[in-house]
XYZ file of C-alpha atoms in Angstrom:
585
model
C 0.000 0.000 0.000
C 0.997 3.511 -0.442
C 1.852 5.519 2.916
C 1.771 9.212 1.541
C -1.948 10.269 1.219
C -3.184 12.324 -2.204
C -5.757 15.184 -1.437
C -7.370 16.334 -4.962
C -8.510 19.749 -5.284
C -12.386 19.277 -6.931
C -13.325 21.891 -9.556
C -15.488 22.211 -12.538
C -13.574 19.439 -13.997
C -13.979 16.571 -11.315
C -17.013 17.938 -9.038
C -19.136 15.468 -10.890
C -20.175 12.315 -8.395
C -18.300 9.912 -11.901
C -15.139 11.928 -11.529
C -14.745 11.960 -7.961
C -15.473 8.102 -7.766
C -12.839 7.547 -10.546
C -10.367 9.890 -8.684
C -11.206 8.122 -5.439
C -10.575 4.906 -7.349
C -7.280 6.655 -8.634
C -5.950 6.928 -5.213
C -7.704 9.695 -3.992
C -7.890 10.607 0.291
C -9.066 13.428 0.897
C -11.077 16.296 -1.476
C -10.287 19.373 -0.797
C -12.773 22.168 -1.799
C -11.512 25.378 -2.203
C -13.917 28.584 -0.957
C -11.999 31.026 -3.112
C -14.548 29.808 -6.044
C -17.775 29.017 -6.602
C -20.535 29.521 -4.311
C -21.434 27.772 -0.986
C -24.541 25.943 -2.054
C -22.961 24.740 -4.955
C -19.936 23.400 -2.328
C -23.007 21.888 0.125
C -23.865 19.727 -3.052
C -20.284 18.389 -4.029
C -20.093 17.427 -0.232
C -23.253 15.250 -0.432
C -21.455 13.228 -3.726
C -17.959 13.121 -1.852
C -19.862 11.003 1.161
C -22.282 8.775 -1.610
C -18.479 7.964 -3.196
C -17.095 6.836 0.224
C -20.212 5.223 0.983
C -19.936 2.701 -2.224
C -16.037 2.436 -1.906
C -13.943 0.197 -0.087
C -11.523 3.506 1.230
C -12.505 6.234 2.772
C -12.812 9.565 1.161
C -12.361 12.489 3.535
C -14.151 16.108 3.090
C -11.502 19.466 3.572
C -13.184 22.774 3.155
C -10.852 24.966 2.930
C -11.364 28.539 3.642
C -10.793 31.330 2.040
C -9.797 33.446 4.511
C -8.582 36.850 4.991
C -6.657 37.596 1.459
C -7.139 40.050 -1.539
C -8.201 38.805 -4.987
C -8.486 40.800 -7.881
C -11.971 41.384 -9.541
C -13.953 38.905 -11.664
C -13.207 39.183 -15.309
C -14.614 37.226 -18.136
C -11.375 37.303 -20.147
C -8.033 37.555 -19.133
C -6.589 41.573 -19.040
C -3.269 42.549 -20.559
C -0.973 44.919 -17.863
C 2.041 46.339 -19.782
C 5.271 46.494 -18.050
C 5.754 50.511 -17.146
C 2.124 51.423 -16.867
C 0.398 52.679 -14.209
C -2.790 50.885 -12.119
C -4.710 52.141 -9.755
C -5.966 49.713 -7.126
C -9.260 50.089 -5.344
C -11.783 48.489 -3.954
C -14.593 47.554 -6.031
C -16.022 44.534 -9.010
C -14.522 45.368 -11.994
C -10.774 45.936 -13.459
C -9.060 47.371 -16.630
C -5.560 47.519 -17.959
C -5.720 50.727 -16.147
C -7.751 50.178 -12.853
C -8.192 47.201 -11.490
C -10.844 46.413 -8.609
C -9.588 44.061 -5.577
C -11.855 42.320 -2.490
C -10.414 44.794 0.129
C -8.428 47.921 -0.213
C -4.792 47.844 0.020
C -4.606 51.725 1.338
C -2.026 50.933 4.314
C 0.783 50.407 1.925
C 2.973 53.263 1.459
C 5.492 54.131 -1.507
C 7.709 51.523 -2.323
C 5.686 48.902 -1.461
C 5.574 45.471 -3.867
C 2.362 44.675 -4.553
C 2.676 40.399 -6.270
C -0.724 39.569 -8.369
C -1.394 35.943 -9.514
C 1.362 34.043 -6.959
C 3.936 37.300 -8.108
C 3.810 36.419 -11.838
C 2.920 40.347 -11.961
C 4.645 42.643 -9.897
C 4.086 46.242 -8.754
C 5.874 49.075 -7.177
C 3.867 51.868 -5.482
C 4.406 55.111 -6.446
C 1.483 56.788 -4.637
C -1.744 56.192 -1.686
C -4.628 58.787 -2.356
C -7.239 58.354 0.265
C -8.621 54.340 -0.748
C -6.926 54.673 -3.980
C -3.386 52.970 -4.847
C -1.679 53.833 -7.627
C 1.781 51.607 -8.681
C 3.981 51.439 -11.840
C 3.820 47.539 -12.994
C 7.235 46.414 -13.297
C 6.913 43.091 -14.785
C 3.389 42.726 -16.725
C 1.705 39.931 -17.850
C -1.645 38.598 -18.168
C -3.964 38.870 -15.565
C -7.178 36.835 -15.248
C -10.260 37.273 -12.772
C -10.128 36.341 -9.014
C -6.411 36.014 -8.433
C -4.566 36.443 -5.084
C -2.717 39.730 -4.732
C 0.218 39.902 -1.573
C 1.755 42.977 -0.288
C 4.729 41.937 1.447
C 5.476 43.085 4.989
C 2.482 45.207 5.460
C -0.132 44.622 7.818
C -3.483 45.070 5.763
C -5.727 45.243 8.600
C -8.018 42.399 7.530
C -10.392 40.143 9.750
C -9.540 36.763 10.237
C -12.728 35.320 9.728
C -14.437 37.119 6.846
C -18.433 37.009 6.489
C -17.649 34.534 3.551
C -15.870 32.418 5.621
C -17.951 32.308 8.775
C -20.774 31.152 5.734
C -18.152 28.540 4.994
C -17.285 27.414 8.443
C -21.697 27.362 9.013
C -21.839 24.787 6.322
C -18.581 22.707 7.324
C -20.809 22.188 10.316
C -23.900 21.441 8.744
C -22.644 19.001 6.469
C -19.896 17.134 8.795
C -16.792 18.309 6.958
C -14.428 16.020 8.164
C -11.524 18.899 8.311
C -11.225 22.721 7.790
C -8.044 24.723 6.273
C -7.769 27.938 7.771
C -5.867 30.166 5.713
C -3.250 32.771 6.258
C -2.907 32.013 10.390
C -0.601 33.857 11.577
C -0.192 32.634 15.021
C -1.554 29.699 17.349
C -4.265 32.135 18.551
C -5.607 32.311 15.146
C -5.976 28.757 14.934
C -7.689 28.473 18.210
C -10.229 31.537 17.349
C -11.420 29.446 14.257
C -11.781 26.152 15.983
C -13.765 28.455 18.637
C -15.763 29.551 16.166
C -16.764 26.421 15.231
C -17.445 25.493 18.561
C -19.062 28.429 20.050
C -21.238 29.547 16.933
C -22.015 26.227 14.814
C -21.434 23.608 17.579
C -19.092 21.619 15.744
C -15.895 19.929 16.365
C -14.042 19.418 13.181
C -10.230 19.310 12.974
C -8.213 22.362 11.772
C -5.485 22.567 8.936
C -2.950 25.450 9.652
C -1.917 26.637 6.183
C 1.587 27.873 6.840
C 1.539 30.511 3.950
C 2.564 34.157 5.563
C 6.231 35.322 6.912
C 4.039 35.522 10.650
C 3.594 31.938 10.330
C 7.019 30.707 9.826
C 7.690 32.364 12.341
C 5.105 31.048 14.822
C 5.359 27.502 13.515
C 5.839 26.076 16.574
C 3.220 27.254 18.407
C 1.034 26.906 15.038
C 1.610 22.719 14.611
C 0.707 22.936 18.594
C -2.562 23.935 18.633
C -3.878 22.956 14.761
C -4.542 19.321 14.107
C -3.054 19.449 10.833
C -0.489 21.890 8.748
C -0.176 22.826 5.005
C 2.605 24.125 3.451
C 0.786 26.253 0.719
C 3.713 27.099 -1.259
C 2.065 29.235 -3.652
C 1.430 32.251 -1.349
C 4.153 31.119 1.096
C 6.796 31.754 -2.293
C 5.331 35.510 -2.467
C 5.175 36.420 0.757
C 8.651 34.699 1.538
C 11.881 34.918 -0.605
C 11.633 32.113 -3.270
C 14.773 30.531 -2.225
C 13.275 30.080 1.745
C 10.491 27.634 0.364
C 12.405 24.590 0.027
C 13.826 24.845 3.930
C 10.798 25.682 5.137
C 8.830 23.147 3.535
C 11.329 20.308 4.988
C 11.381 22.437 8.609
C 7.404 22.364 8.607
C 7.582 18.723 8.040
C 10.076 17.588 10.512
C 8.440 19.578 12.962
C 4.353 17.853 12.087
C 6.193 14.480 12.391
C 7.837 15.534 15.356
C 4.894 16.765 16.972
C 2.691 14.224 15.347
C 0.524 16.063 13.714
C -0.629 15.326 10.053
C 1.224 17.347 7.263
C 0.090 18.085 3.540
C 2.747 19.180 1.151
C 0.623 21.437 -1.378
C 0.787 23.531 -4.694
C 2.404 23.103 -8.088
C 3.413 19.315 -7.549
C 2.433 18.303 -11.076
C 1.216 21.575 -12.229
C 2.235 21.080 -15.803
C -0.476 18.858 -16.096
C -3.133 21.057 -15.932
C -2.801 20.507 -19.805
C 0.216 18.137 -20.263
C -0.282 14.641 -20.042
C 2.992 13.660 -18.485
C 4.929 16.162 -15.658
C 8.103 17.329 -15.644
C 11.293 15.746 -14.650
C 11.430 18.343 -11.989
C 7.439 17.765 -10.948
C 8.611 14.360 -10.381
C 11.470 15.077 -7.985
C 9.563 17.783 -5.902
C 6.985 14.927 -5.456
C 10.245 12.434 -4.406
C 11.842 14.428 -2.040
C 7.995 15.356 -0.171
C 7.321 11.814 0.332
C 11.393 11.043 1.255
C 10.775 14.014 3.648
C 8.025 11.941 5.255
C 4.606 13.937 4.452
C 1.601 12.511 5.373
C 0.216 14.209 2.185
C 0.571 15.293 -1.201
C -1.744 17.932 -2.263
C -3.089 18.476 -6.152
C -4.991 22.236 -6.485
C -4.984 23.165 -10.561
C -4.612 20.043 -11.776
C -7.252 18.374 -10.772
C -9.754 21.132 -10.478
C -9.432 22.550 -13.553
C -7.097 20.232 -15.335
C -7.828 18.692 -18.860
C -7.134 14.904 -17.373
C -7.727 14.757 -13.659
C -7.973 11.224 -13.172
C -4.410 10.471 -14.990
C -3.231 13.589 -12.958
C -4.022 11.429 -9.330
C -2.974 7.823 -11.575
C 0.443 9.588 -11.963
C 0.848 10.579 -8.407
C 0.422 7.207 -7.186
C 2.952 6.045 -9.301
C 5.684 8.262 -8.349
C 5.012 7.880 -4.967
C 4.769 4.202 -4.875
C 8.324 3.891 -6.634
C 9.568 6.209 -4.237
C 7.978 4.257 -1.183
C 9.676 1.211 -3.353
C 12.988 2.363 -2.456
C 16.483 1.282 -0.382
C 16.892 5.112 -0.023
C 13.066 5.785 1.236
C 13.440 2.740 3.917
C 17.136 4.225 4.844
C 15.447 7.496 5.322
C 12.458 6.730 7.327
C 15.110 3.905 9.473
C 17.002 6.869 10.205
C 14.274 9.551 11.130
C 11.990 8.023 13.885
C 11.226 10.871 16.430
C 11.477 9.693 20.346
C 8.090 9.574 22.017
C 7.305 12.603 24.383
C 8.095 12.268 27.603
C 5.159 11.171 30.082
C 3.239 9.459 27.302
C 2.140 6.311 27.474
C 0.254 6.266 24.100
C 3.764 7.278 22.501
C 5.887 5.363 24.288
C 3.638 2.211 23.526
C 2.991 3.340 19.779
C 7.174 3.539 19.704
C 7.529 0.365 21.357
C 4.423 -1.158 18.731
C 6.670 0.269 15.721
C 10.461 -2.171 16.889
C 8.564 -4.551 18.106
C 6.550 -4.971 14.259
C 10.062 -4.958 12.641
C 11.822 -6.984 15.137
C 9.446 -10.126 15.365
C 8.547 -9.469 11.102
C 4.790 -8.718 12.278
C 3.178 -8.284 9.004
C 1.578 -5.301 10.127
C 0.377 -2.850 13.207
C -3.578 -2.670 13.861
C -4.278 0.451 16.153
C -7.207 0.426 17.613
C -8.844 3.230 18.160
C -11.927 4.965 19.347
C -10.861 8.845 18.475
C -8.086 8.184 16.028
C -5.394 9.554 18.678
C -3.792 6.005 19.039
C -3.630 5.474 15.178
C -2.459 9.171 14.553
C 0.225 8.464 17.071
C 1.788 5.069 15.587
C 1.548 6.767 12.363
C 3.521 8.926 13.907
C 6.975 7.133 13.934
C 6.397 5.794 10.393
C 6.486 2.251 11.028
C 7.945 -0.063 8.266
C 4.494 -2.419 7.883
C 1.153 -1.388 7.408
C -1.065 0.118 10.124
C -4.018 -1.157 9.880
C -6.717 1.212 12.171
C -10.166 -0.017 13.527
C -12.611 2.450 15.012
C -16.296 2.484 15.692
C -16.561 5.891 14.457
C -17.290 6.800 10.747
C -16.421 10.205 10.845
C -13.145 8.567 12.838
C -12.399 6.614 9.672
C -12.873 9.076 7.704
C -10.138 11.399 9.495
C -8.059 8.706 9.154
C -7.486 8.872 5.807
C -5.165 12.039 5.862
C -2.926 10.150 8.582
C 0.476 8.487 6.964
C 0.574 4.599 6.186
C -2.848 4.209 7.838
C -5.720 2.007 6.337
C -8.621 3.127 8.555
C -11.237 0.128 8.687
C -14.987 0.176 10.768
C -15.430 -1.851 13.267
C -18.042 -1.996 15.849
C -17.544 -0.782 19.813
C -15.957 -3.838 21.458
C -16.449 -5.091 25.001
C -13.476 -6.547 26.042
C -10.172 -7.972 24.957
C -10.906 -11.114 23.392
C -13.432 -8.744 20.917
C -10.728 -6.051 20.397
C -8.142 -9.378 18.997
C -11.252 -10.515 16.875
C -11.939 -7.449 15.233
C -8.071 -6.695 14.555
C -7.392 -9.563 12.867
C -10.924 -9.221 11.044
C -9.497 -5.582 9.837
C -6.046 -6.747 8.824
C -7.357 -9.826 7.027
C -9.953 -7.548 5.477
C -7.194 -4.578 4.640
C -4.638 -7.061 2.777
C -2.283 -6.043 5.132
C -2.001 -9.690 6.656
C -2.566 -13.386 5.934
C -3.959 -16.135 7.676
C -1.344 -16.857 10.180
C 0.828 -13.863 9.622
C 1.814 -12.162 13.092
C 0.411 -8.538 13.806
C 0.993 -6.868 16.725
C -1.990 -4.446 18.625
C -2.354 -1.567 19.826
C -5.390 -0.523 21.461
C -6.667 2.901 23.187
C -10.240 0.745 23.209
C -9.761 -0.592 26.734
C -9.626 2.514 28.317
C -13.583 2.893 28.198
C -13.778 -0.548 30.058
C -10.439 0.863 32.451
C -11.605 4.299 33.079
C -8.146 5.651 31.626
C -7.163 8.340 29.004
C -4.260 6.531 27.102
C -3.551 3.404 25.169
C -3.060 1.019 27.818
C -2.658 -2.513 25.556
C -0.040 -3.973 23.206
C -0.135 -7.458 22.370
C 1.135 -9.722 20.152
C -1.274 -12.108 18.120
C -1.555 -14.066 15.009
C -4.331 -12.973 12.351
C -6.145 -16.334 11.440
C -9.677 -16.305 9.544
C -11.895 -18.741 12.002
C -13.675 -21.489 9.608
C -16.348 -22.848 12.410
C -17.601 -21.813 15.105
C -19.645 -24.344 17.595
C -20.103 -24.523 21.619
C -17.264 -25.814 23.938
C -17.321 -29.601 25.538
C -13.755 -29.454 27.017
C -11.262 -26.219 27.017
C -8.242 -25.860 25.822
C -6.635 -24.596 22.533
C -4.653 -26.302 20.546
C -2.645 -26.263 16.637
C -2.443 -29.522 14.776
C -3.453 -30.648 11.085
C -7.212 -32.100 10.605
C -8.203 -35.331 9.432
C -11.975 -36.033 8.843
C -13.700 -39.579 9.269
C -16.847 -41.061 8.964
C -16.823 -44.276 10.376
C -14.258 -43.550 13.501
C -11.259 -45.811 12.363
C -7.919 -43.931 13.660
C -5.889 -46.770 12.937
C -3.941 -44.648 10.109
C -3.945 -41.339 11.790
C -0.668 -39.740 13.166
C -0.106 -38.677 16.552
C -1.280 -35.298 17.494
C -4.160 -34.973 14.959
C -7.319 -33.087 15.234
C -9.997 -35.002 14.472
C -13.170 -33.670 12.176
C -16.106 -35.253 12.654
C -18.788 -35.301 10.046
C -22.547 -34.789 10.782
C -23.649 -38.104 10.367
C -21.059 -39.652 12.336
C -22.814 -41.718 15.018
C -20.483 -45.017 16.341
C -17.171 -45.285 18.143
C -13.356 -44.966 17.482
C -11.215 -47.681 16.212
C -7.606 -47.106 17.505
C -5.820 -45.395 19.742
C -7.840 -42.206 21.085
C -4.318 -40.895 22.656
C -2.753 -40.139 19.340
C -6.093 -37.379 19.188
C -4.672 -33.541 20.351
C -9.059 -32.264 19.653
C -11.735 -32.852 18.315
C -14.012 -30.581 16.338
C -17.731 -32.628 16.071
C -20.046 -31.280 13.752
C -23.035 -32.645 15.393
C -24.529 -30.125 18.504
C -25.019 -31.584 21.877
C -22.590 -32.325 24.581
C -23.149 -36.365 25.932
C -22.420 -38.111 22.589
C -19.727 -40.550 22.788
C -17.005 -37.788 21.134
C -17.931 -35.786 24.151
C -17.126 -38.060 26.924
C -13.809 -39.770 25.328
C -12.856 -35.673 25.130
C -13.275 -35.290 28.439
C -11.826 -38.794 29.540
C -8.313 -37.818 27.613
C -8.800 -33.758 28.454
C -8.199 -32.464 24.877
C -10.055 -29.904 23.486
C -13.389 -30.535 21.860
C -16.167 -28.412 19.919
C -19.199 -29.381 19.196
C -22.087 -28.140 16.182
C -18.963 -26.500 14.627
C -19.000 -28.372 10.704
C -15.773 -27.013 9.179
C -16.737 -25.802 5.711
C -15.675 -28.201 2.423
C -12.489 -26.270 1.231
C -10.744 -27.170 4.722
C -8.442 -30.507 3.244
C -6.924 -33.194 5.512
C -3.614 -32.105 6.963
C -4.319 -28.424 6.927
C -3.300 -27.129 10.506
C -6.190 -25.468 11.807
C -6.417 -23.861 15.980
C -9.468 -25.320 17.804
C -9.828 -22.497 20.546
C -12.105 -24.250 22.708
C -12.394 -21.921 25.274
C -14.268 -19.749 22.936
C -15.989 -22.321 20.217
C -13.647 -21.257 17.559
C -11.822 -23.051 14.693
C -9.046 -20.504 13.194
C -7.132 -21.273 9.702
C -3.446 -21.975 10.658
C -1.619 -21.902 13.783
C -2.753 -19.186 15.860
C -1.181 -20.782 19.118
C 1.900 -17.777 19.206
C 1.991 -16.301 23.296
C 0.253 -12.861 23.256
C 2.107 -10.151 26.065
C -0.068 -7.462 27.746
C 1.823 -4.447 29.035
């Protein structure tokens, strides 16, 4: 499987319920939807086809609104405007633009003279000359062509703006309404920003949905710290991070931002211009292709597409062509050297980490054929994803929304499973996941990890990790004598054991109804078919002591001398030998 996660930008050329099941089928995590176009209704509609395509597929397909936040665009043109290098512009405030004046969202009147004013991610850039009243007027120093509702930046000046616009609280309203499974705030600029929006949701729409910091402003690579601390995600936008930021910073910070979200453990999308060349072209660049490498080598959780799948001419091939280059990255002596080398210590005082650590050696040490967290809230999965384990992590929680979530978290294949009870229900639904998830055979070792128990223990933290071996069970039937034992079946119908081996497990049929011929001590159980416990099966079981089922007929496929596990104890027949000692910790 594929640990780095692909989040697709939907647009008017994927918003269709086809599209977004192909790109879902393409490798597709998350969709993103992007409030800086189109209208809100139109975005409460796309939501409703995102959650019918992760209701019919297998993976889950996670909802991101993300916000547009406090930033200037220009005004909405039907056709792209030419600006001349050594004209002069006047910016204002208002809905319409010309070679000569050009309207913007929200005035830009606190600049002063010499000011750079960047339009369209600084392909066109301005110098201003003079501030009358609202107006702005600036010499263009390097034209170009400008179309409708693109981002201008004025470096290094404060422009006074809200942080949560009246478009955005409309946004954040229908995030709620509609369950968005996670919300990109835009342009924070501190940790306080970050915990204003999540307020917001809280206080005003009574919602609590997980927040993206979108490291994209000077302020915020500057607060980073405090920024991964309080948001439960980051993304380094690099398209308004590269204007408002010296080009040749974006690289380092990008790797910086990461370190730091793996660090803290907190999920982390790489984003903008990954294979922006085709928006049109049907193969990337040589250099597309490398910025992709050296994200995943970096450890993202996430690799974000905006253009080319929103408006691109092929989106599906766009997310097909991700995969791939991740995949042969993931493939790679140089990617397992990396992620060997790079595995964060747990934070002090943590018993989730230190266990989720511990879960991680212990997978690679004992070649466990993968790690099933289980989890009620996500936290334990999130934190074994954490130190980037070498096998799959497979995560169970009772909570769709949960598994959802999930899907943005590094190497982890989030699977539903129902609340369990106890221990022995935890074990069966792991091993039902892993077998489910491909990431284990019958009989392969896993090792779990579970932050379920603490509902039965009254505790906060993961407080199990145990060792077991996935097995699919074949019969189930009621117990005559305990025990549990691994040895290879032999079926008979008339009773004769004179040519069975020693240490056999004996399958009776249904319409077995006489007495052994042999030796009964060479029998290690006995799995009967027939219900009832005072047959004559039943009371040579319980003269010898071995383990014995009863009404448990193992299906047709099941061929003599296949080692099967009769766990008496519980009624259970498991495929292979499942007899490996658990530890609890």
């Amino acid at each position: 499987m594929r640990n780095a996660k692909i989040v697709c930008t939907l647009g008017p050329a994927s918003d269709d319920r086809r599209t977004i099941r192909e790109l879902a089928r393409a490798g597709m995590s998350v969709a993103r939807l992007n409030a800086s176009h189109g209208t809100t209704d139109h975005r409460a509609d796309i939501i409703d086809r995102i959650r019918e395509v992760d209701d019919a597929t297998a993976e889950p397909v996670a909802t991101m609104v993300d916000l547009q936040g406090p930033e200037v665009r220009t005004a909405t043109l039907e056709e792209p405007i030419q600006l001349e290098s050594g004209s002069t512009v006047r910016f204002f405030e208002g809905e319409t633009a010309t070679p000569e004046e050009i309207g913007l969202s929200v005035s830009i009147a606190t600049a002063t003279p010499g000011d750079t004013v960047l339009l369209d991610d600084g392909k066109i850039e301005a110098t201003v000359e003079d501030v009358d009243g609202p107006d702005v007027f600036a010499r263009i120093d390097s034209g170009g062509k400008l179309g409708g509702r693109k981002g201008v930046n004025v470096p290094g000046v404060d422009l006074g703006l809200e942080l949560i616009t009246a478009d955005d609280e409309a946004e954040l309203q229908l995030a709620a309404r509609k369950d968005a499974d996670f919300v990109a705030a835009s342009f924070v600029r501190d940790a306080e920003d970050v915990y204003a929006i999540s307020d917001y949701l809280e206080d005003d729409c009574g919602a609590d949905i997980p927040i993206v910091a979108k490291i994209e402003r000077a302020g915020a690579v500057e607060n980073l710290a405090g920024i991964v601390d309080a948001a439960d995600g980051v993304m380094v936008a690099r398209g308004d991070l590269g204007v408002e930021c010296p080009l040749e910073d974006v690289p380092m910070i990008q790797k910086r931002t990461i370190r730091l979200a793996i660090e803290r453990g907190v999920p982390v999308i790489t984003a903008t211009e990954m294979l922006d060349s085709m928006v049109h072209s049907p193969r990337p660049t040589r250099a597309e292709a490398s910025d992709v490498a050296n994200a995943v080598l970096d450890g993202t959780d996430a690799v974000m597409l905006s253009g080319e799948t929103a408006v691109g001419d092929h989106p599906v091939a766009v997310v097909e062509t991700m995969d791939r280059i991740v995949r042969q990255i993931e493939g790679s002596e140089e990617y397992t050297e990396t992620r060997e080398s790079r595995v964060p210590a747990a934070q002090r005082e943590s018993r989730t980490e230190a266990l989720s650590r511990s879960a991680r050696y212990l997978a690679r040490d004992i070649g466990a054929a993968a790690i099933v967290a289980v989890s009620e809230s996500g936290y334990t999965a999130r934190k074994t994803a954490k130190f980037r384990p070498g096998v799959p992590v497979v995560a169970t929680t009772p909570d769709d929304r949960v598994r959802r979530q999930l899907a943005l978290s590094w190497g982890v294949q989030p699977k539903y499973a129902d609340y369990a009870e106890g221990i022995e229900e935890i074990l069966d639904n792991a091993v039902e996941a892993a077998l489910s998830a491909g990431a284990a055979e019958s009989g392969d070792t896993v090792v779990v990890l579970s932050g379920m128990m603490t509902e039965v223990e009254g505790t906060n933290t993961t407080n199990m990790l145990k060792v077991h071996v996935a097995a699919e069970a074949v019969a189930t039937g009621k117990r005559i004598v305990g025990g549990r034992v691994a040895a290879p079946v032999v079926r008979t119908a008339d009773g004769d054991l004179t040519e069975i081996e020693g240490g056999t497990l004996l399958a009776l049929d249904a319409d077995f109804d006489g007495e052994f011929e042999g030796d009964v001590r060479k029998l290690a159980g006995i799995v009967d078919a027939r219900p009832g416990m005072t047959g004559y099966p039943a009371v040579v079981a319980r003269e010898l002591g071995i383990p014995m089922v009863s009404g448990a007929p193992l299906p047709d496929r099941i061929a003599d001398g296949t080692v099967l596990t009769l766990d008496a104890e519980r009624g259970v027949v498991y495929e292979g030998d499942v007899t490996v000692d658990a530890v609890r910790r």
